[in-house]
C-alpha cells in the first residue's frame, strides 16, 4: 500500500463532522490505496510509510500555504481603494467602501498574525490552524463575491460593474498561485468570488451583459484547470523532495551503521589477534627454550621449522591487523624524538643472516648531513623499511641491497629525509607495477609458492608512508632490480631537548638475579614460559592467575617488580594496577608494574602508562627485551655492577 494513498484517509480520520470536508480540501484527491494519477512518483516510495510522514507532508503544504498567503494579506485594500476611485463609489457609497476597507484590514491583520506565527500555532494544533485559515480566507472571499450584486443593485450593468469584475478576475487569477497548495480551499475561494457575478449577470442582467456571464464561466473553468495543474506540480515536488530527504536520512543512517561495522570489525580483529597471539607466544617461546636444550640434529631441524612457522604466522596476523586498522583509520602516527641510524640498524641487523645465506651484500648509507635526532614515528618507519628491505632480500640472489637515508633539503629545523631501498634482484614487470601496492597483490601467481608472503606488506607500507605525509615510489626493471623511495618531512630535535631525565635511576649492568617478581598471567603456557625465562636469570617468580589474586598477593608480600597481563578474567590488569596504586598510596613506595600483553595496538602503551603502569612489553616475549626492560626497573638498592648472562 502506498504512503501517499493513505494521506487523505489519515487526514480525514483526524477530523470529524464538517471538518472532514475541510480536511479533504487539504490533500490531493486520492483513491484509497492507489497513488493519485497526477502525482508522478519519480522514485519508488520508501519503506517509511508511517503516519508521521503524512503529517509531515501536510505540515509542509500548510507551511507553504502560509508563506504564500502572508505576502498578499493586505492585497484587497489597494484593490478596493482603486476600484472605489475609478468608479466613484467612494462618493456615491462611502459607507460601504469604508466597511469593506475596515473588514479587509481586520482580516488582513488576522491573516498576517495567523500565517506569521505558523510554526507555533500549527505545531499546537494543525487542524485548528487550517480551520482558522479557511475562515480568514473565505471571509474576504464572501465579501468580494457579494460586491458584484451590490454594485449591480446600486449602479446597474455598466462601466462600474465591469471595473469591479475585472478586479475580481484579477484576484481570482492571483489565487491560483497563493492557494494551489490546497486545491479544495482554492476551489471554494474561486466559486465564492466568481459565483455571485455569474448568477447576477445570468439571471438579473439582460442581452449583452447576460452573455458576459458565459465569459466569467469560461474564466472560472480556466482558473480551475490551471489551479489543478499548479496543485499537482506542487504536490509532486513536495513528495519528491520529501522522498529525497528520507533517502538522505536513511543513507546517513546506513553510513553511521557502516562506520560502526568497521569499528566492530577492527575491535574483532584486535581481539582475535590477541587470542591468536597468546597461544603463539607459548609456541614460539617454548620452542625457543627447547631449542636451547640437548637435541639431536633432526629434532633441532624440526623444531627450528616449528619456530619459523610460528613466526611467519605471527607476521601474517600482524599484517592483517595492521591493514584492517589502517582501513578503519585507526592508526595514529606518533611524533617522538628518535635516532634514524638506530632505526636503520634495527632494520638491517635481523636481515644479515638471510642476506648472507643468499650471497647478498647488505649496505647501509647514512648521509652525514642528517641530524642525529629527528621527530617522527620510529616504529612505523622501522616497519616500512623492514618490509621493503625484507622484500629486497627475498627477491634478490647474489646481489646488493642498499638501504640509504639522505638529506634532500631543509627549511629551518624541518628536514626532508629521503629513504631508498634498492636491490639488484628479479625486478617487477611494468604490468605488475600497476597493482603491486594493492592489498593481497603479488607480482604473479607463483610468488607465494616460491617466496611466500601475503601481498599485504607493500599496501601497508604505502598507506603508512602516506599517513606520514610522503609518497612511496617504485622504480623497477625486470631482472635488473627495484628501488622503493619516499621522502618524509621531519623536525630536527636539538640534542639538549632529546636528553630526557629517566623515571627511575637506571644502571647499565643491573643485577637481575635475586629479584622477586610477581607474575600475573591467566594463560598457564605463557606463565610457564615467562617463569622459565625469569628463572634462567635467577629471578624468583610468584605466579597468580588474575588481577584480584595479584592485589591480594601484593598486600601480603613485597615484590621488586610486577609483570601484569592486561586481559584477564575476574579482574583485569588495569583495575588490579589501580588497586595496587591505591594500596601503595600510604606507603610512599611505587613498585614498578610492567604490562605484559598480546595487544600490539597503537596508543596501547600510553593507555598502560595512563592506568598507572610503568612500562609495556608485548607478547610473544622476547628474552632479550624482557631482560632489558627488567634491568631498567631494578630497584636502586639491588643494583650491583655485575654483567648478566641469560
Ligand atoms: P609479500 O612480500 O608478502 O608478498 P608485499 O606487498 O610486500 O607482499 O609485496 C607484494 C609483491 O610485490 C611481492 O609478492 C612481489 O611479487 C613484489 N615485490 C615486492 N618487492 C619486491 C622486490 N624488491 N623485488 C621484486 N618483487 C618485489
XYZ file of C-alpha atoms and ligand atoms in Angstrom:
673
model
C 0.000 0.000 0.000
C 1.151 3.466 -0.618
C 2.186 6.165 1.643
C 0.532 8.883 -0.389
C -2.661 6.936 -0.800
C -3.039 6.979 2.947
C -2.543 10.682 3.028
C -6.176 11.539 2.590
C -7.550 8.743 4.721
C -5.498 9.644 7.713
C -6.204 13.271 7.298
C -9.883 12.554 7.179
C -9.788 10.380 10.203
C -8.121 13.126 12.181
C -11.053 15.488 11.832
C -14.722 14.985 12.345
C -18.043 16.354 11.091
C -17.753 19.329 8.854
C -14.085 19.341 9.373
C -13.880 16.158 7.397
C -14.735 18.178 4.332
C -12.151 20.713 5.193
C -9.564 18.071 5.683
C -10.356 16.672 2.293
C -9.620 20.061 0.880
C -6.108 19.806 2.241
C -4.933 16.943 0.120
C -4.957 15.844 -3.459
C -7.808 13.545 -4.400
C -6.529 10.077 -3.914
C -8.311 6.807 -4.380
C -7.652 4.949 -1.198
C -4.790 2.613 -1.621
C -3.687 3.981 -5.008
C -1.316 6.691 -5.977
C -3.096 9.765 -7.241
C -2.954 9.803 -11.038
C -1.375 13.175 -11.221
C 1.427 12.561 -8.778
C 4.438 11.417 -10.686
C 6.410 9.497 -8.126
C 9.828 9.732 -9.641
C 11.304 7.392 -7.077
C 9.865 4.299 -5.500
C 8.337 5.182 -2.140
C 10.498 4.288 0.815
C 9.505 1.856 3.491
C 8.799 4.702 5.849
C 5.058 4.721 5.355
C 4.150 5.699 8.898
C 1.667 8.400 9.607
C 4.411 10.695 10.816
C 5.494 11.261 7.233
C 1.959 12.023 6.071
C 1.513 14.527 8.853
C 4.866 15.992 7.980
C 3.825 16.401 4.338
C 0.572 18.083 5.293
C 2.531 20.325 7.592
C 4.891 21.265 4.755
C 1.955 22.032 2.452
C 0.335 24.196 5.125
C 3.616 25.989 5.720
C 3.840 26.822 2.032
C 0.214 27.995 2.061
C 1.022 30.266 4.986
C 4.172 31.601 3.323
C 2.370 32.461 0.092
C -0.667 33.958 1.833
C 1.453 36.163 4.082
C 2.713 38.032 1.031
C -0.807 39.009 -0.100
C -2.531 39.553 3.261
C -3.481 43.167 2.527
C -3.870 42.981 -1.263
C -7.649 43.613 -1.130
C -7.178 47.084 0.429
C -5.383 48.762 -2.521
C -7.721 46.954 -4.939
C -10.779 48.311 -3.105
C -9.334 51.840 -2.996
C -8.552 51.747 -6.725
C -11.951 50.369 -7.694
C -13.718 52.952 -5.497
C -11.694 55.746 -7.079
C -12.219 54.584 -10.672
C -15.926 54.001 -10.217
C -16.604 56.908 -7.882
C -18.098 54.529 -5.357
C -16.169 56.314 -2.595
C -18.510 59.249 -3.177
C -21.737 57.500 -4.008
C -21.424 54.742 -1.354
C -18.677 55.864 1.072
C -20.026 53.852 3.976
C -19.960 50.615 2.032
C -16.441 51.310 0.755
C -15.321 52.138 4.311
C -16.953 48.984 5.672
C -15.099 46.949 3.039
C -11.775 48.640 3.863
C -12.177 48.095 7.604
C -13.160 44.463 7.067
C -10.204 43.794 4.737
C -7.881 45.492 7.220
C -9.144 43.315 10.087
C -8.935 40.132 8.018
C -5.540 41.156 6.683
C -4.203 41.709 10.187
C -5.641 38.444 11.456
C -4.232 36.546 8.462
C -0.813 38.122 8.988
C -0.740 37.064 12.621
C -2.077 33.638 11.730
C 0.439 32.936 8.987
C 3.434 34.634 10.583
C 3.045 32.586 13.761
C 2.657 29.462 11.653
C 5.283 27.301 13.395
C 3.890 27.851 16.863
C 0.190 27.699 16.021
C 0.414 24.822 13.580
C 2.530 22.754 15.936
C -0.063 23.202 18.669
C -2.986 22.015 16.571
C -2.664 21.627 12.785
C -6.400 21.050 12.265
C -7.349 24.160 14.203
C -4.771 26.162 12.255
C -6.246 25.068 8.942
C -9.807 25.711 10.115
C -8.887 29.264 11.087
C -7.033 29.718 7.825
C -10.137 28.720 5.856
C -12.228 31.155 7.875
C -9.764 34.008 7.281
C -9.621 33.258 3.538
C -13.259 32.531 2.847
C -14.466 35.586 4.879
C -12.947 38.184 2.494
C -13.898 35.949 -0.468
C -17.569 36.214 0.548
C -17.269 39.990 0.749
C -15.562 40.137 -2.644
C -18.176 37.878 -4.231
C -21.012 39.935 -2.714
C -19.564 43.142 -4.182
C -20.923 42.344 -7.670
C -24.643 42.026 -6.739
C -24.197 45.142 -4.547
C -22.701 47.223 -7.384
C -25.308 45.870 -9.823
C -28.126 46.865 -7.489
C -26.560 50.258 -6.818
C -25.405 51.221 -10.318
C -26.793 48.577 -12.686
C -24.821 46.957 -15.508
C -22.200 49.276 -16.861
C -18.682 50.608 -16.523
C -18.612 50.345 -12.705
C -19.699 46.729 -12.782
C -17.066 45.897 -15.426
C -14.305 47.536 -13.352
C -15.387 45.514 -10.307
C -15.484 42.303 -12.327
C -12.052 42.970 -13.803
C -10.563 43.335 -10.345
C -12.295 40.169 -9.162
C -10.964 38.132 -12.095
C -7.507 39.512 -11.328
C -7.823 38.422 -7.702
C -9.124 35.044 -8.814
C -6.127 34.568 -11.156
C -3.705 35.555 -8.377
C -5.209 32.904 -6.080
C -4.011 30.123 -8.434
C -0.531 30.780 -7.115
C -1.261 31.532 -3.478
C -3.860 28.821 -2.787
C -2.844 25.963 -5.100
C -1.183 24.022 -2.258
C -4.723 23.182 -1.032
C -6.962 22.614 -4.014
C -10.269 22.493 -2.190
C -9.693 25.798 -0.460
C -8.708 27.179 -3.844
C -11.901 25.822 -5.493
C -14.113 27.108 -2.717
C -12.463 30.524 -2.967
C -12.999 30.719 -6.739
C -16.625 29.704 -6.558
C -17.361 32.202 -3.777
C -15.524 35.046 -5.545
C -16.841 34.489 -9.092
C -20.108 32.622 -8.456
C -22.186 35.695 -7.494
C -21.002 37.526 -10.654
C -22.164 34.638 -12.836
C -25.561 34.409 -11.097
C -26.126 38.172 -11.122
C -25.290 38.505 -14.807
C -27.060 35.330 -15.916
C -30.320 35.829 -14.017
C -30.679 39.564 -13.450
C -28.989 41.221 -16.406
C -30.147 41.045 -19.985
C -28.752 40.985 -23.512
C -25.032 41.598 -23.891
C -24.459 41.694 -20.116
C -26.052 38.278 -19.821
C -23.515 36.965 -22.367
C -20.765 38.298 -20.073
C -21.711 35.636 -17.547
C -20.531 32.997 -20.043
C -17.178 34.727 -20.259
C -16.881 34.604 -16.471
C -17.861 30.899 -16.520
C -15.128 30.278 -19.101
C -12.668 32.215 -16.987
C -13.682 30.231 -13.890
C -13.178 26.952 -15.775
C -9.760 28.102 -16.930
C -8.524 29.079 -13.454
C -9.817 25.767 -12.128
C -7.775 23.854 -14.734
C -4.728 25.995 -14.039
C -5.192 25.718 -10.285
C -5.407 21.951 -10.506
C -2.259 21.863 -12.624
C -0.323 24.007 -10.132
C -1.692 21.871 -7.332
C -0.384 18.672 -8.962
C 3.004 20.204 -9.612
C 3.213 21.460 -6.070
C 2.438 18.056 -4.540
C 4.714 16.067 -6.835
C 7.534 18.456 -5.991
C 6.753 18.222 -2.309
C 6.595 14.419 -2.326
C 9.784 14.052 -4.325
C 11.540 16.498 -2.070
C 10.315 14.599 0.943
C 11.427 11.280 -0.555
C 14.870 12.753 -1.139
C 15.001 13.886 2.470
C 14.034 10.419 3.704
C 16.613 8.815 1.437
C 19.325 11.215 2.530
C 18.456 10.404 6.126
C 18.496 6.666 5.554
C 21.806 6.990 3.685
C 23.206 8.893 6.615
C 21.980 6.184 8.972
C 23.451 3.499 6.722
C 26.722 5.384 6.730
C 26.774 5.544 10.529
C 25.989 1.816 10.669
C 28.780 1.074 8.179
C 31.214 3.085 10.262
C 30.121 1.212 13.362
C 30.567 -2.071 11.496
C 34.109 -1.083 10.516
C 34.807 -0.224 14.138
C 33.377 -3.529 15.321
C 35.422 -5.324 12.659
C 38.559 -3.550 13.909
C 37.783 -4.461 17.507
C 37.006 -8.031 16.499
C 40.312 -8.294 14.662
C 42.178 -6.806 17.601
C 40.559 -9.321 19.952
C 41.122 -12.205 17.579
C 44.726 -11.243 17.113
C 45.065 -11.140 20.892
C 43.525 -14.578 21.179
C 45.814 -15.989 18.467
C 48.925 -14.250 19.690
C 48.581 -15.638 23.200
C 48.979 -19.332 22.252
C 51.530 -18.361 19.575
C 53.528 -16.679 22.259
C 53.589 -20.008 24.054
C 54.525 -21.977 20.930
C 57.372 -19.679 19.867
C 58.713 -19.078 23.360
C 58.677 -22.703 24.484
C 60.168 -23.810 21.154
C 62.971 -21.368 21.836
C 63.535 -22.895 25.237
C 63.576 -26.457 23.869
C 65.910 -25.387 21.073
C 68.427 -24.364 23.717
C 68.345 -27.835 25.314
C 70.134 -31.055 24.265
C 68.644 -32.164 20.933
C 69.810 -34.332 18.097
C 70.204 -32.686 14.682
C 66.867 -33.866 13.305
C 64.945 -32.718 16.372
C 66.716 -29.363 16.165
C 65.738 -29.037 12.482
C 62.123 -29.920 13.110
C 61.850 -27.528 15.997
C 63.534 -24.747 14.044
C 60.854 -25.193 11.389
C 58.155 -25.031 14.067
C 59.634 -21.748 15.256
C 59.870 -20.303 11.727
C 56.257 -21.323 11.023
C 55.138 -19.721 14.273
C 56.963 -16.508 13.455
C 55.524 -16.447 9.925
C 52.042 -16.891 11.330
C 52.674 -14.052 13.729
C 53.813 -11.787 10.873
C 50.657 -12.590 8.903
C 48.442 -11.835 11.907
C 50.267 -8.578 12.495
C 49.918 -7.591 8.834
C 46.200 -8.359 8.714
C 45.641 -6.462 11.933
C 47.676 -3.507 10.698
C 45.923 -3.424 7.358
C 42.433 -3.518 8.851
C 43.401 -0.806 11.291
C 44.706 1.416 8.506
C 41.491 0.765 6.546
C 39.428 1.775 9.561
C 41.543 4.907 10.035
C 42.696 3.643 13.411
C 46.425 4.263 13.076
C 47.877 7.278 14.817
C 51.291 8.446 13.710
C 53.424 9.389 16.683
C 55.862 12.282 16.741
C 58.679 11.484 19.153
C 62.419 12.046 19.053
C 64.321 9.111 17.567
C 67.657 8.254 16.031
C 67.486 7.422 12.322
C 70.763 5.483 12.450
C 69.279 3.266 15.159
C 66.180 2.611 13.084
C 68.368 1.624 10.119
C 70.469 -0.596 12.335
C 67.363 -2.219 13.817
C 66.083 -2.821 10.279
C 69.248 -4.308 8.833
C 70.520 -6.416 11.730
C 67.872 -9.174 11.587
C 68.262 -9.392 7.780
C 72.006 -10.048 7.845
C 71.682 -13.786 8.184
C 69.143 -14.300 5.378
C 71.057 -11.886 3.118
C 74.281 -13.818 3.627
C 72.582 -17.145 3.031
C 71.580 -15.836 -0.423
C 75.037 -14.432 -1.128
C 73.744 -10.868 -0.938
C 75.648 -7.847 0.286
C 73.777 -5.527 2.617
C 74.813 -1.880 2.500
C 73.605 0.962 4.717
C 74.303 4.525 3.608
C 73.593 7.296 6.086
C 74.116 10.879 4.980
C 76.413 12.744 7.401
C 74.337 15.881 6.973
C 71.321 14.254 8.608
C 70.632 15.353 12.179
C 71.319 12.790 14.890
C 67.802 13.014 16.193
C 64.550 13.617 14.366
C 60.944 13.791 15.443
C 58.652 11.136 13.979
C 57.225 7.670 14.334
C 60.297 5.443 14.564
C 58.254 2.266 14.971
C 56.241 2.826 11.787
C 59.355 3.915 9.891
C 61.092 0.728 11.019
C 58.034 -1.264 9.908
C 58.133 0.281 6.397
C 61.894 -0.161 5.998
C 61.783 -3.715 7.352
C 59.131 -4.630 4.838
C 60.935 -3.012 1.893
C 64.365 -4.343 2.856
C 62.863 -7.758 3.672
C 61.355 -7.902 0.185
C 64.637 -6.744 -1.347
C 66.489 -9.623 0.342
C 63.693 -12.057 -0.514
C 63.717 -11.231 -4.229
C 67.499 -10.913 -4.710
C 70.210 -13.523 -5.021
C 73.904 -12.872 -5.454
C 73.306 -9.157 -5.456
C 73.410 -5.989 -3.388
C 70.723 -4.470 -1.189
C 71.230 -0.852 -0.226
C 69.259 0.994 2.411
C 70.035 4.669 2.102
C 68.970 7.730 4.085
C 69.885 11.167 2.761
C 69.056 14.778 3.423
C 67.075 16.000 0.440
C 66.697 19.528 1.751
C 65.760 21.531 4.812
C 63.870 24.610 5.802
C 64.644 25.806 9.325
C 64.538 22.774 11.565
C 62.321 20.788 9.159
C 64.349 18.234 7.202
C 63.271 16.443 4.025
C 64.664 12.978 4.576
C 64.849 10.687 1.565
C 64.827 6.945 2.115
C 65.707 4.465 -0.627
C 65.682 0.691 -0.518
C 67.463 -0.591 -3.597
C 68.171 -4.109 -4.775
C 69.662 -5.814 -7.806
C 67.119 -8.651 -7.753
C 64.430 -10.022 -10.048
C 62.700 -6.664 -10.547
C 58.984 -6.100 -11.176
C 57.340 -6.066 -14.601
C 55.573 -2.893 -15.797
C 52.191 -4.654 -15.628
C 52.752 -5.845 -12.054
C 53.881 -2.367 -11.019
C 50.303 -1.176 -11.643
C 48.830 -3.385 -8.934
C 51.727 -4.101 -6.652
C 50.556 -1.646 -3.978
C 47.046 -3.132 -3.813
C 46.190 -5.326 -0.855
C 46.858 -9.057 -1.312
C 48.557 -8.393 -4.638
C 51.742 -10.129 -5.771
C 53.753 -9.844 -8.986
C 52.494 -13.201 -10.262
C 50.759 -16.363 -9.140
C 53.976 -18.203 -8.428
C 55.282 -15.649 -5.910
C 53.613 -17.208 -2.854
C 54.755 -20.666 -3.918
C 58.347 -19.561 -4.465
C 58.813 -16.803 -1.930
C 55.844 -16.893 0.462
C 54.164 -13.695 1.747
C 50.642 -12.324 1.876
C 50.829 -9.428 -0.554
C 49.915 -7.012 2.238
C 53.320 -5.577 3.080
C 53.505 -3.012 0.285
C 49.869 -1.971 0.742
C 50.562 -1.314 4.431
C 53.874 0.449 3.722
C 52.284 2.701 1.102
C 49.475 3.709 3.465
C 51.887 4.278 6.342
C 54.134 6.484 4.193
C 51.051 8.450 3.161
C 49.938 8.811 6.778
C 53.380 10.267 7.470
C 52.909 12.773 4.652
C 55.042 11.100 1.969
C 54.579 9.017 -1.148
C 56.049 5.597 -1.804
C 57.511 5.474 -5.307
C 58.756 2.425 -7.189
C 61.371 2.270 -9.914
C 61.964 -1.170 -11.270
C 63.149 -3.086 -14.276
C 62.746 -6.812 -14.716
C 65.900 -8.806 -13.985
C 67.768 -5.618 -13.060
C 66.321 -4.702 -9.700
C 63.972 -2.374 -7.855
C 64.207 0.815 -5.854
C 61.480 1.891 -3.448
C 61.815 5.515 -2.329
C 59.950 8.026 -0.206
C 60.604 11.436 1.286
C 59.411 12.405 4.775
C 59.459 15.794 6.383
C 60.674 15.536 9.954
C 61.738 18.096 12.501
C 65.249 18.074 13.853
C 65.448 17.598 17.622
C 68.203 19.541 19.306
C 70.493 17.389 21.460
C 69.598 19.273 24.631
C 65.903 18.589 24.114
C 66.383 14.947 23.358
C 68.065 14.220 26.656
C 65.332 13.005 28.965
C 65.567 12.515 32.670
C 64.999 8.843 33.428
C 61.970 7.996 35.536
C 63.972 5.917 37.987
C 67.643 5.527 38.440
C 68.980 3.210 35.801
C 72.059 1.089 35.824
C 73.711 -0.167 32.685
C 74.558 -3.576 34.153
C 71.977 -4.161 36.823
C 71.757 -7.281 38.874
C 68.711 -9.308 37.903
C 69.455 -12.359 39.989
C 67.681 -12.427 43.295
C 64.838 -10.241 42.074
C 61.430 -11.154 43.402
C 58.784 -10.804 40.727
C 55.016 -11.163 40.870
C 53.829 -12.636 37.592
C 50.143 -12.046 36.840
C 49.136 -14.186 33.852
C 45.972 -16.198 33.216
C 47.425 -18.388 30.458
C 49.346 -21.266 32.007
C 51.589 -21.878 28.976
C 52.627 -18.245 28.848
C 53.118 -18.225 32.612
C 55.318 -21.322 32.365
C 57.345 -19.707 29.568
C 57.828 -16.411 31.413
C 58.729 -18.266 34.622
C 61.368 -20.324 32.798
C 62.860 -17.222 31.182
C 62.953 -15.410 34.503
C 64.288 -18.417 36.411
C 67.151 -18.607 33.947
C 68.242 -15.208 35.286
C 67.854 -16.491 38.868
C 64.762 -14.392 39.358
C 62.207 -15.659 41.852
C 58.707 -15.744 40.459
C 55.378 -15.923 42.180
C 52.602 -16.658 39.739
C 48.938 -15.673 40.155
C 46.217 -16.043 37.538
C 44.127 -12.877 37.791
C 44.068 -9.281 38.976
C 42.288 -9.852 42.254
C 44.787 -12.562 43.282
C 47.540 -10.118 42.334
C 46.144 -7.414 44.637
C 45.809 -9.968 47.441
C 49.357 -11.265 46.967
C 50.677 -7.696 46.794
C 49.122 -6.854 50.148
C 50.716 -9.900 51.795
C 54.218 -9.843 50.279
C 56.672 -7.391 48.865
C 57.877 -7.641 45.258
C 60.595 -5.853 43.297
C 58.635 -5.787 40.042
C 55.152 -6.851 38.898
C 54.664 -8.314 35.422
C 50.969 -7.767 34.744
C 48.920 -9.298 31.960
C 46.109 -6.921 30.912
C 43.242 -9.066 29.659
C 42.329 -11.491 32.435
C 39.188 -12.963 33.952
C 37.778 -11.783 37.339
C 39.842 -8.565 37.431
C 41.842 -7.189 34.520
C 45.345 -5.770 34.707
C 44.247 -2.128 34.648
C 41.924 -2.495 37.614
C 44.494 -4.528 39.529
C 47.135 -1.839 38.871
C 44.814 0.880 40.090
C 44.051 -1.106 43.267
C 47.749 -1.688 43.881
C 48.476 2.017 43.401
C 45.698 2.874 45.880
C 47.129 0.426 48.412
C 50.622 1.875 47.954
C 49.500 5.474 48.487
C 50.113 5.446 52.226
C 53.373 3.506 51.995
C 55.296 6.081 49.928
C 56.510 3.254 47.697
C 55.848 2.648 43.997
C 56.578 -0.856 42.787
C 57.290 -0.970 39.045
C 54.401 -2.599 37.188
C 55.166 -3.746 33.648
C 52.250 -4.539 31.350
C 52.502 -7.875 29.638
C 50.105 -8.042 26.759
C 49.410 -9.549 23.393
C 47.846 -6.235 22.306
C 50.182 -4.589 19.836
C 47.896 -1.642 19.219
C 48.948 1.951 18.741
C 48.397 4.010 21.808
C 48.157 0.899 23.997
C 51.474 1.673 25.636
C 50.187 5.155 26.513
C 46.998 3.601 27.846
C 49.004 1.294 30.119
C 51.032 4.230 31.433
C 47.848 6.206 31.942
C 46.411 3.384 34.028
C 49.347 3.596 36.425
C 51.737 1.067 34.896
C 55.377 1.938 34.344
C 56.315 0.058 31.205
C 54.946 -2.178 28.491
C 56.041 -5.491 26.981
C 54.312 -7.271 24.117
C 53.911 -10.985 23.715
C 55.403 -13.198 22.370
C 58.018 -12.351 24.960
C 61.430 -11.679 23.545
C 64.004 -12.849 26.152
C 66.409 -10.019 25.326
C 63.774 -7.265 25.505
C 62.399 -8.800 28.713
C 65.865 -8.659 30.304
C 66.499 -5.112 29.063
C 63.162 -3.886 30.334
C 63.566 -5.541 33.719
C 67.025 -4.046 34.107
C 65.542 -0.563 33.744
C 63.263 -1.181 36.704
C 65.588 -2.975 39.106
C 65.268 -1.190 42.465
C 68.221 1.067 43.242
C 69.180 -0.888 46.409
C 69.501 -4.088 44.332
C 71.715 -2.565 41.654
C 75.101 -4.169 41.528
C 77.531 -3.753 38.722
C 77.683 -7.279 37.513
C 77.294 -8.419 33.934
C 74.276 -10.532 33.213
C 74.301 -13.736 31.289
C 70.929 -15.093 30.352
P 54.563 -10.095 0.102
O 56.008 -9.793 0.012
O 54.122 -10.508 1.457
O 54.060 -10.983 -0.970
P 54.294 -7.307 -0.483
O 53.085 -6.448 -0.531
O 55.395 -6.871 0.392
O 53.784 -8.744 -0.115
O 54.836 -7.450 -1.950
C 53.923 -7.713 -2.979
C 54.619 -8.295 -4.155
O 55.446 -7.302 -4.777
C 55.538 -9.424 -3.842
O 54.847 -10.625 -3.725
C 56.459 -9.393 -5.058
O 55.819 -10.053 -6.139
C 56.559 -7.923 -5.378
N 57.756 -7.298 -4.804
C 57.843 -6.522 -3.720
N 59.103 -6.086 -3.507
C 59.847 -6.605 -4.495
C 61.225 -6.524 -4.841
N 62.092 -5.813 -4.109
N 61.640 -7.180 -5.938
C 60.780 -7.890 -6.677
N 59.464 -8.015 -6.413
C 59.001 -7.385 -5.349
